[in-house]
Coordinates of C-alpha atoms and ligand atoms in Angstrom, one line a residue:
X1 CA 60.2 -56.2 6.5
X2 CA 56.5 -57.4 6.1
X3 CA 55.9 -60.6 7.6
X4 CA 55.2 -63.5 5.1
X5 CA 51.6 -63.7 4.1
X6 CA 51.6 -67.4 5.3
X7 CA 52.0 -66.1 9.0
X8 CA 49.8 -63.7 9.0
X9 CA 47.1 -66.0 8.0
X10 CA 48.5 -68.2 11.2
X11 CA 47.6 -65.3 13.1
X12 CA 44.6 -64.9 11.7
X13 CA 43.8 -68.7 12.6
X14 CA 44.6 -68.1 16.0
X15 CA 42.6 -65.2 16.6
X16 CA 39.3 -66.5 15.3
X17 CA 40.2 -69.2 17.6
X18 CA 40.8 -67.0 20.7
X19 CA 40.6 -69.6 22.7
X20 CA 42.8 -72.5 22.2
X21 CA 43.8 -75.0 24.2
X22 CA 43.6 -72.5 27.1
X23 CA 45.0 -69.9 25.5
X24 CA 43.3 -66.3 25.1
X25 CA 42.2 -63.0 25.1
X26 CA 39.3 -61.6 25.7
X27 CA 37.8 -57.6 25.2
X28 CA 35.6 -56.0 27.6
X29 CA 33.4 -54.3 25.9
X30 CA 34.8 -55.2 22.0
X31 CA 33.6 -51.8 20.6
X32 CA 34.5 -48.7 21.9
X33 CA 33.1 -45.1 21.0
X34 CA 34.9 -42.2 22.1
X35 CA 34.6 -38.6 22.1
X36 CA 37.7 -37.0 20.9
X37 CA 39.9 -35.5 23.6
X38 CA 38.2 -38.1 26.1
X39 CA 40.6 -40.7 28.1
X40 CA 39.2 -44.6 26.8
X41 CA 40.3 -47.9 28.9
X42 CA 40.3 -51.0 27.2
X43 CA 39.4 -53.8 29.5
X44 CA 41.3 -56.7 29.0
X45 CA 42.2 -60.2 30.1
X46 CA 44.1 -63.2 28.9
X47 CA 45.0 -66.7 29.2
X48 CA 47.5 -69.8 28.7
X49 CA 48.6 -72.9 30.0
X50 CA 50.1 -73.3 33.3
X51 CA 53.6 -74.0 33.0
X52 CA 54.2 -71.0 31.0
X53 CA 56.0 -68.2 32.1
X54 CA 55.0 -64.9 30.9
X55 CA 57.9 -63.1 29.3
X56 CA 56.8 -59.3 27.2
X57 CA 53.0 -58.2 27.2
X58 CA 52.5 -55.3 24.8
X59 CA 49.3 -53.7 22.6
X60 CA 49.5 -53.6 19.0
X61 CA 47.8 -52.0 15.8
X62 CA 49.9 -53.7 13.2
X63 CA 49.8 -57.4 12.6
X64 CA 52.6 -56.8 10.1
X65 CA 56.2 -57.8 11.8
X66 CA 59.0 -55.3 11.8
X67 CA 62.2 -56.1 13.4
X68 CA 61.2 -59.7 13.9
X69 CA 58.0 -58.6 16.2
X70 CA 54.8 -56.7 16.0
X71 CA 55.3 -53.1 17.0
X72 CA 55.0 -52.0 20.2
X73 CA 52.5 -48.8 21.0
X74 CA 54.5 -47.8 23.5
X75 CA 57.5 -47.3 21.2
X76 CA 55.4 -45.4 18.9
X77 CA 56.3 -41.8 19.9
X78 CA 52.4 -40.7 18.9
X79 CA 51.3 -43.2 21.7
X80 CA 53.9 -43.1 24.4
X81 CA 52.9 -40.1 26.2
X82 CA 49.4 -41.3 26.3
X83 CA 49.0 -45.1 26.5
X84 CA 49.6 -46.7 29.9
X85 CA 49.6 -50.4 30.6
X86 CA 47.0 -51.2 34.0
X87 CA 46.8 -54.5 33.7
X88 CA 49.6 -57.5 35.4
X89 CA 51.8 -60.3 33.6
X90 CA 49.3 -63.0 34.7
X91 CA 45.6 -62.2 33.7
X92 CA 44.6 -58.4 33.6
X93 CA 46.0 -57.1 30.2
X94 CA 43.8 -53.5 30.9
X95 CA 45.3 -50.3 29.1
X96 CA 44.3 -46.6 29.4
X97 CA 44.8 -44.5 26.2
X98 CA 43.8 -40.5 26.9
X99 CA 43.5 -37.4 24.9
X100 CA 42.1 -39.6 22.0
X101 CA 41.9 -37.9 18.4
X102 CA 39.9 -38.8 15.4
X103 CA 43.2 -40.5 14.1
X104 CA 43.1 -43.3 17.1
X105 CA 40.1 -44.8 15.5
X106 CA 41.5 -48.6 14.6
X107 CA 41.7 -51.8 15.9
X108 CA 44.3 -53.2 18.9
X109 CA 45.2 -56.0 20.2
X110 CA 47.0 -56.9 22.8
X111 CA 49.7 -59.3 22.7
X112 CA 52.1 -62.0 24.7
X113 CA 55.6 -64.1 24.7
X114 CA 56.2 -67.0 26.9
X115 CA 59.1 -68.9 27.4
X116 CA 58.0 -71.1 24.7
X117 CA 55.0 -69.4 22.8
X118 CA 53.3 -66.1 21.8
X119 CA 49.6 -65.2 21.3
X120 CA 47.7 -62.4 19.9
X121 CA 44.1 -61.4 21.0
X122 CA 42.5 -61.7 17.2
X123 CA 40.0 -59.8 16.8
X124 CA 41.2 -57.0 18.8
X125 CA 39.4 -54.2 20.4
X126 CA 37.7 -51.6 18.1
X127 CA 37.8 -48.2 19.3
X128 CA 35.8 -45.3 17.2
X129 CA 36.6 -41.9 18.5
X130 CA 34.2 -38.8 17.3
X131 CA 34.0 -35.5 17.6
X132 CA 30.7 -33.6 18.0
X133 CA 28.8 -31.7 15.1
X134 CA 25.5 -29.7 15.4
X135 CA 23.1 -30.6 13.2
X136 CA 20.6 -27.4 12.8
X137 CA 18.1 -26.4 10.2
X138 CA 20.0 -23.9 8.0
X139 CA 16.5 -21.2 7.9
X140 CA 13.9 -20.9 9.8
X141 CA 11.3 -18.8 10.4
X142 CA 10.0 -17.0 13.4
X143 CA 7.4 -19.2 15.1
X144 CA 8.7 -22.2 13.8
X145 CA 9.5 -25.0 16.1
X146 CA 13.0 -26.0 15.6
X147 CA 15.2 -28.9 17.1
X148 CA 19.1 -29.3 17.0
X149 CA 21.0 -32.3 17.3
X150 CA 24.4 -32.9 19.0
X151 CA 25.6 -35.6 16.4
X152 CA 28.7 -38.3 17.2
X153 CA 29.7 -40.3 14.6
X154 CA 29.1 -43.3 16.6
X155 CA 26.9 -44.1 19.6
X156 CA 28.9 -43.2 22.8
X157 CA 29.5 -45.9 25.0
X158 CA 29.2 -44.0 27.9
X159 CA 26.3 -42.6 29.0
X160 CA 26.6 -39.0 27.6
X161 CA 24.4 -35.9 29.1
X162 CA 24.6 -33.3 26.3
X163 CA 25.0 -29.6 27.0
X164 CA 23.8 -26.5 24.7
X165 CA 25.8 -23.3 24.1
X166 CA 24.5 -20.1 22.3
X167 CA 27.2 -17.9 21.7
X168 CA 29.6 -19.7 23.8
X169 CA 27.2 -19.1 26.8
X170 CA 25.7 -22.1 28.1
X171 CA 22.0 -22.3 28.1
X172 CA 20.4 -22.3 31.5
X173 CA 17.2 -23.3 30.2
X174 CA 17.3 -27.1 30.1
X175 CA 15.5 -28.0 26.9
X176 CA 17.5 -30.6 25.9
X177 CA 16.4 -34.6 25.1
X178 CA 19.0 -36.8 24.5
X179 CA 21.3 -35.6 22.4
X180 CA 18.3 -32.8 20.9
X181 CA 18.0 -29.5 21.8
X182 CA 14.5 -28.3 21.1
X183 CA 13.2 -24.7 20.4
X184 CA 9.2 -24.6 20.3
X185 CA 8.2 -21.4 18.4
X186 CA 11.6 -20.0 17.7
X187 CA 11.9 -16.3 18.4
X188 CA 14.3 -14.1 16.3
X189 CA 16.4 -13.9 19.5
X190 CA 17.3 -17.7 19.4
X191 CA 19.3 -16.4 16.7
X192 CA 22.9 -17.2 17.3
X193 CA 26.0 -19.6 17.1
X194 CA 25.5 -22.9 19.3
X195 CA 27.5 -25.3 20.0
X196 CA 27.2 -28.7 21.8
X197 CA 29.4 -30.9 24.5
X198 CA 28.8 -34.2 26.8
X199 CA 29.5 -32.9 30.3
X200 CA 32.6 -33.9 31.9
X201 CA 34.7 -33.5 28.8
X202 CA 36.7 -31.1 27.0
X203 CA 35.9 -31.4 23.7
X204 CA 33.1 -29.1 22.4
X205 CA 31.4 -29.0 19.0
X206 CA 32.3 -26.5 16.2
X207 CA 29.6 -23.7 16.1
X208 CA 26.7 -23.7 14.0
X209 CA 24.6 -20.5 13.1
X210 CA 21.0 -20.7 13.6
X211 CA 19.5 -17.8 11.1
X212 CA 16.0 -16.7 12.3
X213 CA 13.9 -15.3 9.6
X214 CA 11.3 -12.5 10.5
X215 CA 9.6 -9.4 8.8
X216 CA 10.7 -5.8 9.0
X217 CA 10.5 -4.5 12.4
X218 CA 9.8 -0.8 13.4
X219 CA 11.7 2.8 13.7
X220 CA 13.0 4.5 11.2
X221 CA 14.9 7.3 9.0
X222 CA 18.0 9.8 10.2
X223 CA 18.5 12.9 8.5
X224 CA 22.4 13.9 7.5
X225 CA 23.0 16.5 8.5
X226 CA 21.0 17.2 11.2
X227 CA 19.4 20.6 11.4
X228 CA 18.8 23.3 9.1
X229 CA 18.8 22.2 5.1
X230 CA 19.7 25.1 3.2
X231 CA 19.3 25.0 -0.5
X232 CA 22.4 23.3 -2.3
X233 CA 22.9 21.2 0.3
X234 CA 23.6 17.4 -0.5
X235 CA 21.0 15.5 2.2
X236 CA 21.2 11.9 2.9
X237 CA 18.2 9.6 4.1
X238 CA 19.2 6.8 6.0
X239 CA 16.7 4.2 6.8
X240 CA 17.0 1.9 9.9
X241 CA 15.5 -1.3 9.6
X242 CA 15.7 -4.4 11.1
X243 CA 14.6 -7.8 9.2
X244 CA 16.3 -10.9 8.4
X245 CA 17.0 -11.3 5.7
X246 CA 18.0 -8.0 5.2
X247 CA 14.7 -5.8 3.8
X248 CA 14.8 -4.2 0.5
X249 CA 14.5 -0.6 1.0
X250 CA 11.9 2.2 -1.2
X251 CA 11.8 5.4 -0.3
X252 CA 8.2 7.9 -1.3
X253 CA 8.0 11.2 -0.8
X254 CA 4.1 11.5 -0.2
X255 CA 2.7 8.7 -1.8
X256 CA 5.0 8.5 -4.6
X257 CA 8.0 6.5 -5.4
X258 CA 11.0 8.4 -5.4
X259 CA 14.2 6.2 -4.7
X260 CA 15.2 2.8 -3.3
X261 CA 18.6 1.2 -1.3
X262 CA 18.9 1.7 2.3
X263 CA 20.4 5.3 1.8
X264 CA 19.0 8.0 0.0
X265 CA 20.9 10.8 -1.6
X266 CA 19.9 14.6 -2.6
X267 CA 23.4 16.0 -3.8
X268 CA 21.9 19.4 -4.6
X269 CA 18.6 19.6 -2.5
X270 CA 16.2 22.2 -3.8
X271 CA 12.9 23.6 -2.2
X272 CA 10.9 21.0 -4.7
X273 CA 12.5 18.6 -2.5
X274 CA 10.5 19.7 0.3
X275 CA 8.0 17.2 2.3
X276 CA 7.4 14.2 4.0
X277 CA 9.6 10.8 3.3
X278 CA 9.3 7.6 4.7
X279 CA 11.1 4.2 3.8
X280 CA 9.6 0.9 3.3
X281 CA 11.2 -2.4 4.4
X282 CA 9.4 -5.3 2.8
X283 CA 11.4 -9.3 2.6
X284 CA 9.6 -11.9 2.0
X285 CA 8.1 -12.4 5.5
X286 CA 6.4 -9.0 5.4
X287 CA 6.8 -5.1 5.1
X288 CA 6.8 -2.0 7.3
X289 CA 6.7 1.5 6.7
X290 CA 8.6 4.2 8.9
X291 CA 7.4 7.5 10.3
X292 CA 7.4 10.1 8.4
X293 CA 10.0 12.7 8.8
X294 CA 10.0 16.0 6.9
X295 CA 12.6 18.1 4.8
X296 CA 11.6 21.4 5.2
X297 CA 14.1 23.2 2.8
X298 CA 15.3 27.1 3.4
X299 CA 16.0 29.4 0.9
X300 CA 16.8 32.7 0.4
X301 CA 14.5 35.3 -1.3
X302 CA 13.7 35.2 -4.9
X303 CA 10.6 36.5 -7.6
X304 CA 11.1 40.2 -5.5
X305 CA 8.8 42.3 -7.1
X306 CA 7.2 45.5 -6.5
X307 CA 3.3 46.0 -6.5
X308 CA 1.5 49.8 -6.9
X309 CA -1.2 50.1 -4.6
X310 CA -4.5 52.0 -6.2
X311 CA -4.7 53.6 -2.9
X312 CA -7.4 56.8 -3.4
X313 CA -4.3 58.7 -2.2
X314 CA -3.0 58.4 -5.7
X315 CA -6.2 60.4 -7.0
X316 CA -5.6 63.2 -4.5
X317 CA -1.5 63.0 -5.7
X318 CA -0.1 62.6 -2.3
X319 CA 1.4 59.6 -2.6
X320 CA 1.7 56.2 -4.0
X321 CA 2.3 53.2 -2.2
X322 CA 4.2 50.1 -3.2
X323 CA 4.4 46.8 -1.8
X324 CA 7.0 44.1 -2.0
X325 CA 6.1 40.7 -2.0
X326 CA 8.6 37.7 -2.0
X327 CA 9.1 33.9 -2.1
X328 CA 11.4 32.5 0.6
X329 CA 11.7 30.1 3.5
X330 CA 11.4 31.4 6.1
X331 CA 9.4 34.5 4.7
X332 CA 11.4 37.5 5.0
X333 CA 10.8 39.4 7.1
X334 CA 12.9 42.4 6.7
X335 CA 12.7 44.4 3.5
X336 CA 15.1 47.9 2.2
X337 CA 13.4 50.4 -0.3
X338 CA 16.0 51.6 -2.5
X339 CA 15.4 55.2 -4.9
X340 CA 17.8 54.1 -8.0
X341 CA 21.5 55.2 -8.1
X342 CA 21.0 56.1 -4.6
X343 CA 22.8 54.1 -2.1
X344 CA 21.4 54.3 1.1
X345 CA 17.9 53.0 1.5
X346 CA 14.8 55.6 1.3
X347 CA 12.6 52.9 3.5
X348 CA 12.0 49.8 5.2
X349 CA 8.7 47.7 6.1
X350 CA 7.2 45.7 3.6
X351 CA 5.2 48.6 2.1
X352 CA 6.7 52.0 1.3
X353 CA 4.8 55.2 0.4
X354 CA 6.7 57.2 -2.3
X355 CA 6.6 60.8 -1.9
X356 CA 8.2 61.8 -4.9
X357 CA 8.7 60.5 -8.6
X358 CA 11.2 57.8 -9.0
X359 CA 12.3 54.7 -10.0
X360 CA 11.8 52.4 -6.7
X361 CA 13.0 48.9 -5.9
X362 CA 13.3 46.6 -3.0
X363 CA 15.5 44.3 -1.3
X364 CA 13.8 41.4 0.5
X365 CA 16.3 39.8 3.2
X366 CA 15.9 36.5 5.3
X367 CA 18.7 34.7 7.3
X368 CA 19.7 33.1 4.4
X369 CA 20.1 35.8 1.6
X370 CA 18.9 38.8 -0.1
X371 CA 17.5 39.8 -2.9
X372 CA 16.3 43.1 -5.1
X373 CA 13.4 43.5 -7.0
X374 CA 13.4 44.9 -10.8
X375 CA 12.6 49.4 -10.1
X376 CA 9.1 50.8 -11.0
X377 CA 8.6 53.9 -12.2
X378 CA 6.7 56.0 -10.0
X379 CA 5.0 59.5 -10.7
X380 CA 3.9 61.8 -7.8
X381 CA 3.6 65.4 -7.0
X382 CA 1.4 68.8 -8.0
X383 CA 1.6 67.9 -11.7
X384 CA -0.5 64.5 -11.5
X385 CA -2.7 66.1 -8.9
X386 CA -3.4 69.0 -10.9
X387 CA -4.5 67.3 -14.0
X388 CA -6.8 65.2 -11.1
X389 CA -8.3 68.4 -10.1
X390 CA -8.7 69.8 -13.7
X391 CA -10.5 67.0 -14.5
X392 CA -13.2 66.7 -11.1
X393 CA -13.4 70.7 -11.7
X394 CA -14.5 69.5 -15.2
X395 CA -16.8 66.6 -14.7
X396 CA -18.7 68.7 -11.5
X397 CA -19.2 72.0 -14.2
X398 CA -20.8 69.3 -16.9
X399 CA -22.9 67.9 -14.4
X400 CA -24.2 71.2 -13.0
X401 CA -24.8 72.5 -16.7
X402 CA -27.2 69.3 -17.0
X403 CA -29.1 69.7 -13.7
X404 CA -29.5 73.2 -14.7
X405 CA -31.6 71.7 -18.3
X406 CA -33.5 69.3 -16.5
X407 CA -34.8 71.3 -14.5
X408 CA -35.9 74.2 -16.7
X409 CA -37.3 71.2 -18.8
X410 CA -39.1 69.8 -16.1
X411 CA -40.7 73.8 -15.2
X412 CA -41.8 74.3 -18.7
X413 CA -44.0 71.0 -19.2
X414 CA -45.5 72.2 -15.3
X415 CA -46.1 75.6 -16.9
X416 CA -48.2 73.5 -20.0
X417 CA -50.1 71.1 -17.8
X418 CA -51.5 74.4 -16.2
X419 CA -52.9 75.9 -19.7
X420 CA -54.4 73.1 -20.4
X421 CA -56.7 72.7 -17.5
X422 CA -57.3 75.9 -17.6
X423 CA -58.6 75.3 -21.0
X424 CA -60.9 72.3 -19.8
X425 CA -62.7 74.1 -17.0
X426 CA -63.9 76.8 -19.4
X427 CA -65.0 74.2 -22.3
X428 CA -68.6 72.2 -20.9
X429 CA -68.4 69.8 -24.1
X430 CA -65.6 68.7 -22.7
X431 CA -66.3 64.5 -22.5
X432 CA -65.0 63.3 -19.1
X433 CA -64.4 60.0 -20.3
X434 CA -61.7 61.3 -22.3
X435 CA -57.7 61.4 -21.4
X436 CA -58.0 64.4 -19.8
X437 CA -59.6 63.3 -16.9
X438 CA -57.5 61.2 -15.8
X439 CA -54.4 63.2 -16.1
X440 CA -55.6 65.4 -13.9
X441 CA -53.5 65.4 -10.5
X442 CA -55.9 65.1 -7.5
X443 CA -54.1 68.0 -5.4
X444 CA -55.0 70.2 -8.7
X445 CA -58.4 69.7 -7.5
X446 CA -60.3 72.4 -6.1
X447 CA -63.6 71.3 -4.7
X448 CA -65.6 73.8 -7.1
X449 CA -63.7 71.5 -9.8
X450 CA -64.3 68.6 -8.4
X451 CA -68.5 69.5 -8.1
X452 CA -68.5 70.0 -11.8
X453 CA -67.1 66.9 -12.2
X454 CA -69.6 64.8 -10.4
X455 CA -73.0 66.7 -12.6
X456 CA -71.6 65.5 -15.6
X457 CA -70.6 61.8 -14.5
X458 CA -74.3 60.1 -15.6
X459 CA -74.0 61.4 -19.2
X460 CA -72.3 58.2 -20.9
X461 CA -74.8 55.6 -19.9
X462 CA -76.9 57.9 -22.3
X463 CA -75.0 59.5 -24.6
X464 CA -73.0 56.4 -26.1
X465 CA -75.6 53.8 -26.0
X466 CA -74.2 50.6 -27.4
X467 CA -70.2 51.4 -27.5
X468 CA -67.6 49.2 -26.0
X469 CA -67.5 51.4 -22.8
X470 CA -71.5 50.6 -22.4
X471 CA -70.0 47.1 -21.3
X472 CA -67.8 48.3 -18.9
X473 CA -70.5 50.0 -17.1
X474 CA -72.6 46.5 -16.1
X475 CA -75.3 46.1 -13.5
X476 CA -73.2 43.9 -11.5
X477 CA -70.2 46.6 -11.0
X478 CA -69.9 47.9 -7.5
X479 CA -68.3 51.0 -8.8
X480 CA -70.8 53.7 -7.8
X481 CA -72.2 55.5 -10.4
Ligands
LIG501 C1 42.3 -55.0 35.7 O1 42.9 -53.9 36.1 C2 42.1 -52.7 36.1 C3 43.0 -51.5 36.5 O2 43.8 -51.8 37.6 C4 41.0 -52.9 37.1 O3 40.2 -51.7 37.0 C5 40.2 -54.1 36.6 O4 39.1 -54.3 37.5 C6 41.1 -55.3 36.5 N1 40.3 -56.4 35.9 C7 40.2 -57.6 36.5 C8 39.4 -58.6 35.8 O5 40.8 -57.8 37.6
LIG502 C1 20.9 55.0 -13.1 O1 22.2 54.6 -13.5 C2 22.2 54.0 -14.8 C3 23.6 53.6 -15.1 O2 24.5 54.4 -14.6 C4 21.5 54.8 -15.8 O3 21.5 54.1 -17.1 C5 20.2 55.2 -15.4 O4 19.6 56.0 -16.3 C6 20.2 55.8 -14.0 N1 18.8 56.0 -13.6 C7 18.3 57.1 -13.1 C8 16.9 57.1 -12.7 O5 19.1 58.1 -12.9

C-alpha cells in the first residue's frame, strides 16, 4: 500500500516549493517545543488559485499513501480525542493538539483537495515535546554552593517560569534564575528530593535526591537495659550519631579501644566491665566523640573472709574479735556470724566478738546475693588466760629477782668508795695529782677535808720539776694556783 517512490519525490518537489503558482502553506512558528502534558497549536495558513473549490482539509504525519490518500490524524484513534481542527476551508488551516507525550514529537503537515488538485504543506511543522529532568550534583558538601537545573530537551517556545519543589513542597524562597535553582552555601537541611515544573502546567519533573555531606554531629550512647546492670547480664551500647555519610563507629572504655559498629554488645557483663564508654563517629568530613556514660556493674558478695583482731583483750582472755571484710557492689552492708554446725546465727554487724572457742564464719549479704566466708578457729576462755597470767606472774618475779642484785651491787661498791677515802685522809704522802682526787664526790667533802686539800695544792710546781704536768701548769693559765 506504500505509494510509489516516484510520487513521493513529486511531493517532495512540491513542498520545497511551497509556494507555487499561488499555491501554499505556510507554518507559524515552524518549530515547536513542548512540555509533555501541555496543549500545542499549530498556526497555520494556506493558499491556491481562485477558481478552486476547496473540497477535504486534513493534517498528516505520513507522506506514505494508504487507501489511495495520506492518513488522516483525526482517524488515528491515538489523535482523535485530542487533535481539533481551528482553522476554515479558505485560508486559516490552525489545529490544537493537547495532552502532548514524548511520542508526539514528529513532523505534520497539513494537507488539501480541490475540485481539481491537492497540496501538501512540505516541510511541515516540527513539534518536539519534553518532559523535565533535574539536573543536580550527585554529592556535595556542606558549605558548598550548589545550583540545579530544570532541563528540557529542547528550548521551550513559550516563555517558561520554572518552579522548585523539595520534597513535593514547593519552595517559598524564590532562588531561582531561569531555569536554575541556586543554593549558596548548602546546609545539611537542603537535603532532600526536588523536583521542578513551568508554572501553568501539569507536568512535573521526576525527583532528584540532593545528598548533603557533613561531619558527625553531637549526642550520644543509650544503655539496654536501662537501670541496674547486675553481673551476667548481656548489655548493649547503642551510639546515636548523625553524619552523612553514615560515620563509622569505635567504641573506648577509658582511653582504650574496645569495640567498633554502631552497637556494642556485653553478653555476659562482668564487674571488669565497669567504667566510662564513649563512641566515636568519624567519616571523612570529620569526627566527634560522645559523652561519657558509665556502667557501674553490681554484684553480689565474694572473697568473704574472716580477720582476728589482736585486740589486748585477747591477752587478758576475754575475748577475741573477728572482722569480715568483703568485695561487692554495693558494699554489703549486712553481715550473719555463724558458730559451725549451728544454724541460727551467733551475731550480726561487721565485727563480732567471740566469747567462746569455736570455729566462726560469716555471711556477707547485699541486695544482690550472699556469701559465707571459710570458719576460723578461735580459742578463748580461763585456759588461754591462765597460761597469760602464768607467764606475766613469771616475767614480774624475774624482773624483781634482778632489781633485787642491782641493787645490792650498787650498795657494796658505795660501801668500797667509803674505805677508801677513809684510807686517803689518814695517808699525808698521798699525791693529789693522782686519780684519787678527782674521784672524789664534792658532797663527800667536809670542809676540814677540803682545808687539807688546799695546803698541799703548791707542792707539784716543786716537786716534779720538768715532767709533762710542769707544762700544763704555764704562766699564762688563769687557773688559780
Ligand atoms: C486562525 O484561527 C485561529 C483560531 O480560531 C486564530 O487564533 C488565528 O488568529 C487565525 N489566524 C488567522 C491568520 O486568521
Ligand atoms: C561440723 O560438721 C562436719 C560435718 O558434719 C564435721 O566434719 C565437722 O567436724 C563439724 N565441726 C565441728 C566444729 O563440730
Amino acid at each position: 500500500m506504500a505509494a510509489p517512490l516516484p510520487l513521493v519525490f513529486l511531493l517532495m518537489i512540491h513542498g520545497v516549493c511551497s509556494q507555487w503558482g499561488g499555491w501554499g502553506v505556510s507554518y507559524s512558528p515552524s518549530h515547536i517545543c513542548a512540555l509533555k502534558d501541555s496543549t500545542v497549536i499549530m498556526r497555520c495558513t494556506y493558499t491556491y488559485p481562485t477558481g478552486y473549490q476547496i473540497m477535504k482539509v486534513f493534517w498528516t504525519k505520513t507522506l506514505v499513501i494508504d487507501h489511495g490518500e495520506f492518513p488522516d490524524l483525526s482517524n488515528d484513534p491515538e489523535y482523535s480525542q485530542r487533535l481539533q481542527y481551528l482553522g476554515d476551508k479558505q485560508q486559516n488551516c490552525t489545529v490544537r493538539l493537547s495532552h502532548v507525550t514524548l511520542k508526539d514529537s514528529h513532523m505534520y503537515y497539513f494537507r488539501f483537495i480541490t475540485d481539481k488538485d491537492k497540496w501538501t504543506g512540505y516541510p511541515g511543522v516540527t513539534l518536539n515535546v519534553t518532559d523535565l529532568q533535574v539536573e543536580s550534583p550527585e554529592r556535595v558538601t556542606e558549605g558548598d554552593s550548589v545550583s540545579l537545573t530544570c532541563k528540557s530537551s529542547c528550548a521551550l517556545t513559550d516563555r517558561a517560569t520554572f518552579i522548585w519543589y523539595r520534597n513535593s513542597q514547593p519552595l517559598t524562597e524564590r532562588r531561582d534564575r531561569n531555569n536554575e535553582l541556586l543554593l549558596q552555601s548548602v546546609r545539611r537541611e537542603d537535603s532532600g528530593r526536588y523536583s521542578c515544573a513551568v508554572d501553568g502546567h501539569t507536568h512535573v519533573s521526576p525527583d532528584v535526591q540532593l545528598n548533603v555531606m557533613y561531619s558527625p554531629r553531637s549526642v550520644s550512647v543509650s544503655i539496654s537495659p536501662s537501670g541496674v546492670i547486675v553481673e551476667g547480664d548481656s548489655v548493649t551500647l547503642n551510639c546515636i550519631s548523625d553524619s552523612n555519610p553514615p560515620a563509622e563507629i569505635r567504641w573506648f572504655k577509658g582511653g582504650t579501644i574496645v569495640g567498633s559498629g554502631r552497637i556494642f554488645n556485653i553478653s555476659k557483663i562482668s564487674s571488669e566491665d565497669s567504667g566510662e564508654y564513649k563512641c566515636k563517629s568519624i567519616n571523612k568530613h570529620g569526627e566527634k566523640y560522645s559523652d561519657a556514660v558509665t556502667l557501674n556493674v553490681m554484684y553480689p558478695p565474694r572473697s568473704v573472709s574472716v580477720s582476728i583482731i589482736q585486740s589486748g583483750q585477747i591477752w587478758l582472755g576475754d575475748s577475741v574479735t573477728l572482722n569480715c571484710t568483703s568485695d561487692s557492689n554495693p558494699p554489703a552492708l549486712n553481715f550473719s556470724w555463724f558458730k559451725e554446725n549451728e544454724t541460727s546465727a551467733v551475731g550480726s554487724g561487721q565485727s563480732f566478738s567471740a566469747l567462746q572457742s569455736g570455729r566462726f564464719y560469716c555471711q556477707a549479704h547485699n541486695q544482690h546475693g550472699s556469701q559465707r566466708s571459710d570458719a576460723v578457729t578461735v580459742t578463748v576462755g580461763r585456759t588461754a588466760g591462765w597460761l597469760v597470767w602464768l607467764g606475766i606472774t613469771v616475767a614480774c618475779v624475774g624482773i624483781f629477782i634482778i632489781i633485787i642484785i642491782v641493787l645490792y651491787k650498787i650498795q657494796k661498791k658505795r660501801i668500797n668508795c667509803r674505805s677508801a677515802i677513809h684510807e686517803y685522809e689518814n695517808d699525808p704522802r698521798t699525791d693529789p695529782s693522782e686519780g684519787t682526787y678527782t674521784s672524789l664526790e664534792l658532797n663527800t667533802r667536809s670542809s676540814d677535808l677540803y682545808n687539807t686539800l688546799t695546803t698541799v695544792q703548791p707542792r707539784p710546781a716543786v716537786h716534779q720539776s720538768g715532767s709533762s704536768e710542769y707544762e700544763n701548769v704555764s704562766p699564762h693559765s688563769n687557773t688559780p694556783r
